[in-house]
Tab-separated table of C-alpha atoms in Angstrom:
chain	number	residue	atom	x	y	z
A	1	UNK	CA	166.566	105.377	103.794
A	2	UNK	CA	165.125	101.871	103.922
A	3	UNK	CA	162.540	100.253	101.632
A	4	UNK	CA	159.638	100.812	104.034
A	5	UNK	CA	160.318	104.547	104.193
A	6	UNK	CA	160.720	104.637	100.405
A	7	UNK	CA	157.317	102.986	100.142
A	8	UNK	CA	155.758	105.557	102.497
A	9	UNK	CA	157.294	108.471	100.580
A	10	UNK	CA	156.076	107.146	97.236
A	11	UNK	CA	152.365	107.325	98.105
A	12	UNK	CA	149.967	108.947	95.691
A	13	UNK	CA	146.249	108.390	95.216
A	14	UNK	CA	145.244	106.056	92.402
A	15	UNK	CA	141.891	106.589	90.710
A	16	UNK	CA	142.223	104.272	87.712
A	17	UNK	CA	142.468	100.551	88.247
A	18	UNK	CA	142.882	97.425	86.113
A	19	UNK	CA	140.166	94.761	86.024
A	20	UNK	CA	142.306	92.394	88.083
A	21	UNK	CA	140.429	91.341	91.207
A	22	UNK	CA	141.953	91.278	94.682
A	23	UNK	CA	141.367	87.853	96.194
A	24	UNK	CA	139.568	87.686	99.519
A	25	UNK	CA	142.586	86.278	101.328
A	26	UNK	CA	144.543	89.393	100.373
A	27	UNK	CA	141.707	91.653	101.543
A	28	UNK	CA	141.672	89.759	104.836
A	29	UNK	CA	145.441	90.186	105.212
A	30	UNK	CA	145.114	93.916	104.547
A	31	UNK	CA	142.372	94.294	107.154
A	32	UNK	CA	144.307	92.161	109.669
A	33	UNK	CA	147.257	94.541	109.174
A	34	UNK	CA	144.845	97.359	109.995
A	35	UNK	CA	143.805	95.613	113.196
A	36	UNK	CA	147.438	95.510	114.289
A	37	UNK	CA	147.596	99.311	114.562
A	38	UNK	CA	147.484	100.890	118.007
A	39	UNK	CA	144.025	101.519	119.455
A	40	UNK	CA	143.212	103.839	122.339
A	41	UNK	CA	142.366	101.947	125.555
A	42	UNK	CA	141.953	98.870	123.339
A	43	UNK	CA	138.573	100.198	122.141
A	44	UNK	CA	139.179	98.821	118.622
A	45	UNK	CA	136.648	101.311	117.359
A	46	UNK	CA	136.854	100.332	113.702
A	47	UNK	CA	134.429	98.319	111.609
A	48	UNK	CA	135.211	97.796	107.928
A	49	UNK	CA	132.382	97.175	105.494
A	50	UNK	CA	133.538	95.566	102.261
A	51	UNK	CA	131.000	96.578	99.633
A	52	UNK	CA	130.595	93.956	96.918
A	53	UNK	CA	127.035	94.521	95.712
A	54	UNK	CA	127.282	96.430	92.396
A	55	UNK	CA	124.099	98.418	93.069
A	56	UNK	CA	125.431	99.560	96.445
A	57	UNK	CA	128.762	100.446	94.858
A	58	UNK	CA	127.023	102.527	92.179
A	59	UNK	CA	124.888	104.261	94.784
A	60	UNK	CA	127.881	105.052	96.997
A	61	UNK	CA	129.806	106.387	93.972
A	62	UNK	CA	126.884	108.716	93.336
A	63	UNK	CA	126.521	109.741	96.991
A	64	UNK	CA	130.257	110.495	97.159
A	65	UNK	CA	129.764	113.167	94.517
A	66	UNK	CA	129.997	111.055	91.369
A	67	UNK	CA	133.388	109.467	92.013
A	68	UNK	CA	133.117	106.565	89.576
A	69	UNK	CA	136.205	104.739	90.905
A	70	UNK	CA	134.098	103.943	93.984
A	71	UNK	CA	132.288	101.485	91.708
A	72	UNK	CA	135.153	100.615	89.325
A	73	UNK	CA	137.914	99.834	91.826
A	74	UNK	CA	138.504	96.124	92.453
A	75	UNK	CA	137.634	96.440	96.123
A	76	UNK	CA	135.829	99.140	98.054
A	77	UNK	CA	135.944	99.351	101.837
A	78	UNK	CA	134.032	101.710	104.105
A	79	UNK	CA	135.780	102.508	107.378
A	80	UNK	CA	133.301	103.117	110.175
A	81	UNK	CA	133.901	104.493	113.645
A	82	UNK	CA	132.099	102.050	115.916
A	83	UNK	CA	131.334	102.361	119.609
A	84	UNK	CA	128.321	100.084	119.315
A	85	UNK	CA	130.438	96.937	119.698
A	86	UNK	CA	131.981	98.320	122.897
A	87	UNK	CA	128.559	99.377	124.150
A	88	UNK	CA	127.355	95.809	123.649
A	89	UNK	CA	130.409	94.455	125.507
A	90	UNK	CA	129.699	96.930	128.316
A	91	UNK	CA	126.086	95.725	128.544
A	92	UNK	CA	127.290	92.121	128.744
A	93	UNK	CA	129.034	93.104	131.989
A	94	UNK	CA	125.901	94.741	133.371
A	95	UNK	CA	127.220	98.210	132.585
A	96	UNK	CA	125.221	101.059	131.144
A	97	UNK	CA	126.707	102.585	128.015
A	98	UNK	CA	127.247	106.352	128.310
A	99	UNK	CA	126.364	107.620	124.859
A	100	UNK	CA	127.479	110.705	123.025
A	101	UNK	CA	130.809	111.457	124.705
A	102	UNK	CA	133.031	113.662	122.537
A	103	UNK	CA	136.012	111.692	123.829
A	104	UNK	CA	134.590	108.381	122.585
A	105	UNK	CA	133.972	110.036	119.227
A	106	UNK	CA	137.616	111.134	119.079
A	107	UNK	CA	138.966	107.741	120.162
A	108	UNK	CA	136.912	105.880	117.573
A	109	UNK	CA	137.675	108.349	114.770
A	110	UNK	CA	141.412	108.220	115.503
A	111	UNK	CA	141.268	104.416	115.763
A	112	UNK	CA	139.685	104.245	112.315
A	113	UNK	CA	142.375	106.407	110.750
A	114	UNK	CA	145.286	104.500	112.343
A	115	UNK	CA	143.696	101.219	111.232
A	116	UNK	CA	143.040	102.458	107.693
A	117	UNK	CA	146.542	103.813	107.233
A	118	UNK	CA	147.966	100.403	108.170
A	119	UNK	CA	145.651	98.854	105.554
A	120	UNK	CA	146.923	101.375	103.006
A	121	UNK	CA	150.587	100.586	103.723
A	122	UNK	CA	149.886	96.850	103.548
A	123	UNK	CA	148.036	97.287	100.239
A	124	UNK	CA	150.717	99.484	98.705
A	125	UNK	CA	153.406	97.026	99.794
A	126	UNK	CA	151.558	94.445	97.684
A	127	UNK	CA	151.614	96.679	94.598
A	128	UNK	CA	148.040	97.884	94.992
A	129	UNK	CA	146.946	101.493	94.601
A	130	UNK	CA	144.481	103.225	96.877
A	131	UNK	CA	142.289	106.285	97.113
A	132	UNK	CA	140.596	107.517	100.274
A	133	UNK	CA	137.011	108.655	99.717
A	134	UNK	CA	136.133	111.414	102.189
A	135	UNK	CA	133.262	112.224	99.821
A	136	UNK	CA	131.133	109.641	101.683
A	137	UNK	CA	130.631	112.467	104.172
A	138	UNK	CA	128.782	114.430	101.460
A	139	UNK	CA	125.712	112.309	102.195
A	140	UNK	CA	126.533	110.369	105.339
A	141	UNK	CA	122.915	109.620	106.261
A	142	UNK	CA	122.207	108.026	102.879
A	143	UNK	CA	125.522	106.153	103.008
A	144	UNK	CA	124.545	104.845	106.442
A	145	UNK	CA	121.226	103.623	105.015
A	146	UNK	CA	122.940	101.757	102.171
A	147	UNK	CA	125.241	100.056	104.690
A	148	UNK	CA	122.523	99.587	107.316
A	149	UNK	CA	124.664	101.265	109.968
A	150	UNK	CA	123.149	101.191	113.452
A	151	UNK	CA	123.349	103.935	116.049
A	152	UNK	CA	126.834	104.639	117.472
A	153	UNK	CA	128.482	103.810	114.157
A	154	UNK	CA	129.338	106.335	111.431
A	155	UNK	CA	131.144	106.155	108.084
A	156	UNK	CA	134.402	108.135	108.359
A	157	UNK	CA	135.641	107.514	104.808
A	158	UNK	CA	135.834	104.925	102.063
A	159	UNK	CA	138.868	103.333	100.458
A	160	UNK	CA	139.243	102.223	96.840
A	161	UNK	CA	141.774	99.453	96.241
A	162	UNK	CA	143.016	97.916	93.014
A	163	UNK	CA	145.962	97.337	90.719
A	164	UNK	CA	146.976	100.751	89.331
A	165	UNK	CA	146.432	101.680	85.710
A	166	UNK	CA	147.985	105.078	86.066
A	167	UNK	CA	151.223	106.387	87.520
A	168	UNK	CA	150.690	109.920	88.825
A	169	UNK	CA	153.389	111.995	90.451
A	170	UNK	CA	153.769	112.271	94.191
A	171	UNK	CA	152.082	115.500	95.345
A	172	UNK	CA	154.396	117.973	97.058
A	173	UNK	CA	153.838	118.745	100.736
A	174	UNK	CA	154.317	121.790	102.949
A	175	UNK	CA	157.958	122.457	103.855
A	176	UNK	CA	158.983	120.389	106.872
A	177	UNK	CA	159.724	123.434	109.019
A	178	UNK	CA	156.150	124.680	108.686
A	179	UNK	CA	154.918	121.357	110.103
A	180	UNK	CA	157.562	120.203	112.614
A	181	UNK	CA	158.101	122.702	115.422
A	182	UNK	CA	160.380	122.626	118.468
A	183	UNK	CA	158.969	122.834	122.029
A	184	UNK	CA	156.182	125.328	121.314
A	185	UNK	CA	153.903	126.337	118.459
A	186	UNK	CA	155.811	128.892	116.405
A	187	UNK	CA	153.387	131.095	114.467
A	188	UNK	CA	156.268	133.015	112.928
A	189	UNK	CA	157.210	130.168	110.561
A	190	UNK	CA	153.790	129.938	108.923
A	191	UNK	CA	154.007	132.902	106.560
A	192	UNK	CA	157.247	131.865	104.869
A	193	UNK	CA	156.185	128.215	104.789
A	194	UNK	CA	152.899	129.007	103.078
A	195	UNK	CA	154.577	131.353	100.569
A	196	UNK	CA	157.191	128.740	99.675
A	197	UNK	CA	154.588	126.003	99.318
A	198	UNK	CA	152.247	128.214	97.276
A	199	UNK	CA	155.029	128.735	94.756
A	200	UNK	CA	155.840	125.025	94.714
A	201	UNK	CA	152.198	124.039	94.179
A	202	UNK	CA	151.647	126.656	91.481
A	203	UNK	CA	154.436	125.185	89.357
A	204	UNK	CA	153.283	121.623	90.187
A	205	UNK	CA	149.750	122.381	88.906
A	206	UNK	CA	151.045	124.188	85.820
A	207	UNK	CA	153.330	121.328	84.881
A	208	UNK	CA	150.665	118.710	85.459
A	209	UNK	CA	148.011	120.471	83.372
A	210	UNK	CA	150.178	121.953	80.632
A	211	UNK	CA	149.683	125.410	82.134
A	212	UNK	CA	145.870	125.164	82.389
A	213	UNK	CA	145.479	124.983	86.165
A	214	UNK	CA	146.645	128.187	87.800
A	215	UNK	CA	146.195	127.639	91.524
A	216	UNK	CA	148.183	127.185	94.690
A	217	UNK	CA	147.677	125.923	98.223
A	218	UNK	CA	146.237	129.056	99.786
A	219	UNK	CA	143.691	129.338	96.964
A	220	UNK	CA	142.676	125.736	97.709
A	221	UNK	CA	142.482	126.502	101.431
A	222	UNK	CA	140.272	129.535	100.819
A	223	UNK	CA	137.859	127.206	99.004
A	224	UNK	CA	138.022	124.647	101.823
A	225	UNK	CA	137.985	126.641	105.082
A	226	UNK	CA	136.702	129.979	103.782
A	227	UNK	CA	133.164	128.664	103.709
A	228	UNK	CA	130.942	126.172	105.477
A	229	UNK	CA	132.053	122.631	104.838
A	230	UNK	CA	129.564	119.750	104.989
A	231	UNK	CA	127.360	121.668	107.461
A	232	UNK	CA	125.108	118.610	107.805
A	233	UNK	CA	127.813	116.663	109.671
A	234	UNK	CA	126.896	117.979	113.112
A	235	UNK	CA	123.238	116.989	112.940
A	236	UNK	CA	124.023	113.729	111.154
A	237	UNK	CA	126.412	112.719	113.943
A	238	UNK	CA	123.866	113.770	116.543
A	239	UNK	CA	121.194	111.596	114.921
A	240	UNK	CA	123.662	108.697	114.787
A	241	UNK	CA	124.183	108.888	118.558
A	242	UNK	CA	127.310	111.048	118.631
A	243	UNK	CA	125.753	113.941	120.507
A	244	UNK	CA	129.152	115.374	121.552
A	245	UNK	CA	128.755	115.672	125.302
B	1	UNK	CA	153.239	87.709	103.556
B	2	UNK	CA	155.911	90.298	102.803
B	3	UNK	CA	158.275	92.089	105.200
B	4	UNK	CA	156.179	95.258	105.377
B	5	UNK	CA	153.097	93.324	106.460
B	6	UNK	CA	155.193	91.348	108.951
B	7	UNK	CA	156.368	94.672	110.372
B	8	UNK	CA	152.775	95.944	110.664
B	9	UNK	CA	151.616	92.744	112.373
B	10	UNK	CA	154.485	92.845	114.880
B	11	UNK	CA	153.479	96.184	116.436
B	12	UNK	CA	153.274	96.506	120.196
B	13	UNK	CA	153.625	99.571	122.382
B	14	UNK	CA	157.030	100.116	123.964
B	15	UNK	CA	157.218	101.954	127.284
B	16	UNK	CA	160.847	101.315	128.260
B	17	UNK	CA	163.624	102.785	126.166
B	18	UNK	CA	167.424	102.748	126.129
B	19	UNK	CA	169.388	105.985	126.596
B	20	UNK	CA	170.376	106.012	122.942
B	21	UNK	CA	169.287	109.276	121.334
B	22	UNK	CA	167.539	109.499	117.978
B	23	UNK	CA	169.441	111.957	115.783
B	24	UNK	CA	167.513	114.897	114.377
B	25	UNK	CA	167.939	113.731	110.794
B	26	UNK	CA	166.123	110.518	111.685
B	27	UNK	CA	163.327	112.450	113.400
B	28	UNK	CA	163.024	114.619	110.288
B	29	UNK	CA	162.831	111.520	108.074
B	30	UNK	CA	160.118	110.048	110.292
B	31	UNK	CA	158.066	113.255	110.149
B	32	UNK	CA	158.593	113.554	106.378
B	33	UNK	CA	157.207	110.010	106.068
B	34	UNK	CA	154.190	111.242	108.041
B	35	UNK	CA	153.716	114.121	105.620
B	36	UNK	CA	153.533	111.631	102.748
B	37	UNK	CA	150.278	110.141	104.071
B	38	UNK	CA	147.031	111.061	102.359
B	39	UNK	CA	145.364	114.265	103.542
B	40	UNK	CA	141.760	115.251	102.942
B	41	UNK	CA	141.402	118.039	100.332
B	42	UNK	CA	145.146	118.640	100.835
B	43	UNK	CA	144.396	120.385	104.153
B	44	UNK	CA	147.567	118.947	105.734
B	45	UNK	CA	145.995	119.515	109.108
B	46	UNK	CA	148.874	118.189	111.181
B	47	UNK	CA	151.482	120.076	113.178
B	48	UNK	CA	154.050	118.085	115.136
B	49	UNK	CA	155.659	119.623	118.198
B	50	UNK	CA	158.915	117.927	119.148
B	51	UNK	CA	159.308	118.515	122.879
B	52	UNK	CA	162.969	118.716	123.929
B	53	UNK	CA	162.828	120.912	127.029
B	54	UNK	CA	163.151	118.569	130.048
B	55	UNK	CA	160.828	120.691	132.206
B	56	UNK	CA	158.128	120.583	129.553
B	57	UNK	CA	158.620	116.837	129.174
B	58	UNK	CA	158.267	116.326	132.935
B	59	UNK	CA	155.151	118.499	133.025
B	60	UNK	CA	153.564	116.670	130.087
B	61	UNK	CA	154.360	113.305	131.713
B	62	UNK	CA	152.517	114.516	134.801
B	63	UNK	CA	149.580	115.954	132.839
B	64	UNK	CA	149.228	112.676	130.932
B	65	UNK	CA	148.485	110.923	134.219
B	66	UNK	CA	152.023	110.220	135.413
B	67	UNK	CA	153.294	108.337	132.377
B	68	UNK	CA	157.012	108.671	133.040
B	69	UNK	CA	158.075	107.399	129.599
B	70	UNK	CA	156.779	110.738	128.263
B	71	UNK	CA	159.898	112.211	129.849
B	72	UNK	CA	162.239	109.196	129.553
B	73	UNK	CA	161.734	108.291	125.892
B	74	UNK	CA	164.479	109.508	123.541
B	75	UNK	CA	162.066	111.657	121.575
B	76	UNK	CA	158.580	112.907	122.359
B	77	UNK	CA	156.292	114.323	119.704
B	78	UNK	CA	152.886	115.922	120.158
B	79	UNK	CA	150.562	115.558	117.180
B	80	UNK	CA	148.244	118.536	116.853
B	81	UNK	CA	145.201	118.975	114.627
B	82	UNK	CA	145.757	122.349	113.015
B	83	UNK	CA	143.326	124.423	110.958
B	84	UNK	CA	145.074	127.653	111.906
B	85	UNK	CA	147.642	127.286	109.114
B	86	UNK	CA	144.857	126.834	106.551
B	87	UNK	CA	142.949	129.754	108.032
B	88	UNK	CA	146.029	131.917	107.572
B	89	UNK	CA	146.402	130.723	103.967
B	90	UNK	CA	142.706	131.521	103.412
B	91	UNK	CA	143.217	135.051	104.774
B	92	UNK	CA	146.180	135.546	102.429
B	93	UNK	CA	143.712	135.118	99.558
B	94	UNK	CA	141.286	137.612	101.043
B	95	UNK	CA	139.028	134.856	102.321
B	96	UNK	CA	137.301	134.798	105.664
B	97	UNK	CA	137.946	131.660	107.697
B	98	UNK	CA	134.758	129.873	108.753
B	99	UNK	CA	135.576	128.663	112.253
B	100	UNK	CA	134.188	125.767	114.223
B	101	UNK	CA	132.950	123.463	111.473
B	102	UNK	CA	132.587	119.865	112.684
B	103	UNK	CA	133.775	118.725	109.253
B	104	UNK	CA	137.056	120.660	109.548
B	105	UNK	CA	137.527	119.099	112.978
B	106	UNK	CA	137.062	115.634	111.484
B	107	UNK	CA	139.357	116.296	108.522
B	108	UNK	CA	142.149	117.616	110.736
B	109	UNK	CA	141.791	114.855	113.335
B	110	UNK	CA	141.850	112.148	110.651
B	111	UNK	CA	144.803	113.854	108.938
B	112	UNK	CA	146.733	113.762	112.207
B	113	UNK	CA	146.114	110.059	112.717
B	114	UNK	CA	147.057	109.083	109.141
B	115	UNK	CA	150.224	111.203	109.439
B	116	UNK	CA	151.145	109.765	112.848
B	117	UNK	CA	150.635	106.177	111.763
B	118	UNK	CA	153.032	106.722	108.862
B	119	UNK	CA	155.550	108.112	111.367
B	120	UNK	CA	155.063	105.017	113.511
B	121	UNK	CA	155.644	102.634	110.599
B	122	UNK	CA	158.745	104.588	109.557
B	123	UNK	CA	160.073	104.536	113.130
B	124	UNK	CA	159.398	100.832	113.640
B	125	UNK	CA	161.069	100.040	110.303
B	126	UNK	CA	164.185	101.676	111.766
B	127	UNK	CA	164.103	99.463	114.868
B	128	UNK	CA	162.551	102.075	117.115
B	129	UNK	CA	159.694	101.414	119.528
B	130	UNK	CA	156.747	103.731	120.023
B	131	UNK	CA	153.896	104.431	122.393
B	132	UNK	CA	150.941	106.665	121.613
B	133	UNK	CA	149.968	108.940	124.522
B	134	UNK	CA	146.229	109.630	124.425
B	135	UNK	CA	146.627	110.667	128.072
B	136	UNK	CA	147.466	114.193	126.860
B	137	UNK	CA	143.697	114.557	126.571
B	138	UNK	CA	143.436	114.163	130.366
B	139	UNK	CA	144.450	117.810	130.674
B	140	UNK	CA	144.356	119.216	127.172
B	141	UNK	CA	144.082	122.870	128.234
B	142	UNK	CA	147.236	122.640	130.366
B	143	UNK	CA	149.028	120.706	127.615
B	144	UNK	CA	148.062	123.466	125.183
B	145	UNK	CA	149.542	126.061	127.547
B	146	UNK	CA	152.837	124.167	127.815
B	147	UNK	CA	153.044	124.016	124.016
B	148	UNK	CA	151.670	127.534	123.487
B	149	UNK	CA	149.031	126.238	121.101
B	150	UNK	CA	146.960	128.979	119.456
B	151	UNK	CA	143.265	128.841	118.648
B	152	UNK	CA	142.239	126.324	115.973
B	153	UNK	CA	144.945	123.893	117.036
B	154	UNK	CA	144.499	121.061	119.553
B	155	UNK	CA	146.717	118.229	120.831
B	156	UNK	CA	145.263	114.912	119.632
B	157	UNK	CA	147.894	112.645	121.201
B	158	UNK	CA	151.589	112.340	121.940
B	159	UNK	CA	154.102	109.791	120.701
B	160	UNK	CA	157.087	108.391	122.599
B	161	UNK	CA	159.929	107.144	120.423
B	162	UNK	CA	163.131	105.359	121.360
B	163	UNK	CA	165.191	102.199	121.082
B	164	UNK	CA	163.277	99.459	122.939
B	165	UNK	CA	164.505	98.028	126.211
B	166	UNK	CA	161.668	95.573	126.512
B	167	UNK	CA	160.096	93.035	124.199
B	168	UNK	CA	156.424	92.641	125.071
B	169	UNK	CA	154.069	90.301	123.263
B	170	UNK	CA	151.770	91.455	120.495
B	171	UNK	CA	148.306	92.081	121.986
B	172	UNK	CA	145.527	89.941	120.514
B	173	UNK	CA	142.781	91.664	118.543
B	174	UNK	CA	139.074	91.015	117.989
B	175	UNK	CA	138.390	88.155	115.567
B	176	UNK	CA	138.469	89.385	111.973
B	177	UNK	CA	134.845	88.498	111.314
B	178	UNK	CA	133.653	90.806	114.096
B	179	UNK	CA	135.459	93.691	112.385
B	180	UNK	CA	135.242	93.036	108.631
B	181	UNK	CA	131.663	92.812	107.369
B	182	UNK	CA	130.218	92.245	103.900
B	183	UNK	CA	127.914	94.821	102.262
B	184	UNK	CA	126.012	95.838	105.386
B	185	UNK	CA	126.573	96.113	109.125
B	186	UNK	CA	125.821	92.690	110.581
B	187	UNK	CA	124.858	93.000	114.248
B	188	UNK	CA	124.444	89.237	114.526
B	189	UNK	CA	128.202	88.592	114.484
B	190	UNK	CA	128.980	90.785	117.474
B	191	UNK	CA	127.898	88.463	120.275
B	192	UNK	CA	130.023	85.499	119.208
B	193	UNK	CA	132.958	87.762	118.338
B	194	UNK	CA	132.949	89.426	121.740
B	195	UNK	CA	132.615	86.082	123.553
B	196	UNK	CA	135.512	84.585	121.615
B	197	UNK	CA	137.701	87.624	122.200
B	198	UNK	CA	136.824	87.817	125.894
B	199	UNK	CA	138.079	84.279	126.320
B	200	UNK	CA	141.222	85.025	124.332
B	201	UNK	CA	141.977	88.184	126.345
B	202	UNK	CA	141.332	86.478	129.670
B	203	UNK	CA	143.998	83.875	128.991
B	204	UNK	CA	146.329	86.541	127.559
B	205	UNK	CA	146.077	88.621	130.772
B	206	UNK	CA	146.484	85.564	132.997
B	207	UNK	CA	149.578	84.409	131.149
B	208	UNK	CA	151.153	87.848	131.162
B	209	UNK	CA	150.585	88.436	134.868
B	210	UNK	CA	151.144	84.938	136.204
B	211	UNK	CA	147.416	84.632	136.890
B	212	UNK	CA	147.101	87.956	138.751
B	213	UNK	CA	145.081	89.932	136.226
B	214	UNK	CA	141.633	88.431	135.772
B	215	UNK	CA	139.948	90.569	133.160
B	216	UNK	CA	138.711	90.465	129.579
B	217	UNK	CA	137.719	92.865	126.845
B	218	UNK	CA	134.122	93.474	127.853
B	219	UNK	CA	135.228	94.273	131.412
B	220	UNK	CA	137.647	96.817	129.953
B	221	UNK	CA	134.915	98.239	127.732
B	222	UNK	CA	132.554	98.614	130.683
B	223	UNK	CA	135.251	100.735	132.353
B	224	UNK	CA	135.761	102.774	129.194
B	225	UNK	CA	132.289	103.408	127.747
B	226	UNK	CA	130.161	102.604	130.792
B	227	UNK	CA	130.926	105.989	132.290
B	228	UNK	CA	131.756	109.528	131.248
B	229	UNK	CA	135.141	109.712	129.580
B	230	UNK	CA	137.166	112.939	129.657
B	231	UNK	CA	133.982	115.031	129.954
B	232	UNK	CA	136.062	118.228	129.699
B	233	UNK	CA	136.878	117.558	126.024
B	234	UNK	CA	133.762	119.234	124.664
B	235	UNK	CA	134.319	122.553	126.418
B	236	UNK	CA	138.079	122.420	125.878
B	237	UNK	CA	137.569	122.030	122.128
B	238	UNK	CA	134.985	124.807	122.170
B	239	UNK	CA	137.423	127.162	123.894
B	240	UNK	CA	140.100	126.214	121.392
B	241	UNK	CA	137.878	127.295	118.486
B	242	UNK	CA	136.379	123.919	117.591
B	243	UNK	CA	132.787	124.865	118.341
B	244	UNK	CA	131.359	121.957	116.291
B	245	UNK	CA	128.939	123.736	113.995
């Protein structure tokens, strides 16, 4: 196993950061590393908003459900899926942008995630810690107002960056054979994989909390997919131009 | 700039591979590196199907629009967004899965891309070349049949892996200041950024093709977003359980 793979396997979210700033040149390098990721049909559907204004940071922390590290991390980036830039390029060529295609939504959303993960690897290789903030989708319309996002752009997630002031454990994952399948989807492996992982996670939570947290993965999944989740997303996306044709 | 960032910046798609196989242990390591990526609410919404069967490979190559490296690469993986596994975990706890939420679709799609990009970095760190295959979305229903994908699972893209037998240039990207913005979305930077990049891409294409290809980014974008793109995606996703509530 080489050092890059060791780095990838050592990822954990960091939510407590030192006061040390990240200089702008380093931020630029991190974002340039993100740009180097693959992009479908060269769309380059990612725009990164670096939020420096303390009032905006405080507001976003609030909108993300009171995640204070959104305002206390050294750097906070919002990763936006952007087909506006391509639409403008299309218009330059006398073309007429075809809005609202589900496929464009997928391309841009995937582009953003590939780009962001490259940024994360670059940052972690420099000794920085990171935390993705999906909570921006709690109030995506208000987030879009704070960032002045135009139509055909939406905030997919945020990213906190800073020098770590904590050293949490790596979180266990599902067993490999419940995730990597051969030739066809094999439903028969799911039951054993979930059972094994539930046991693993139960002891992980117990150890981490001195026995206080008694949960496991399937309990977490019941809370996540056993009810409506951010039911505003559909209409928010529609209003933002992503009508899902 | 450290070696990890150099690796990230040196990415280019590889479409011609040597006959050298990738041993299964290496594939497992690459997928385990993918698992280590962040995942929203611990959903772990990624299932990877490693396609070994030569007939399936040939069929997928065809379905992806005749991309022969889908069948000639040493290894071919299909990255699927999967909320079925979580739904099953939810049911184990007596919960009732809430199907079709747009938010679950976003979480799983983003999870897949973060996971895949970690796999790509791991693979490239080992000297392998890769090519993402978004073309699987040309015929996603047929691809799903080949892979026997159940409801609540969809193929986001494929990934060819192998030892490179070509050494293409790194493709230029948009200028950083058209992609990284400060505090708010700044529409005023787009025009100059696109113009600069168009010029850059025109000379890149000319050089690469000995003057034959006369194009630029905005011409490409007109072809991509100036018309309907994979208009079947919406109904395919609906049929697959992703009704986008």
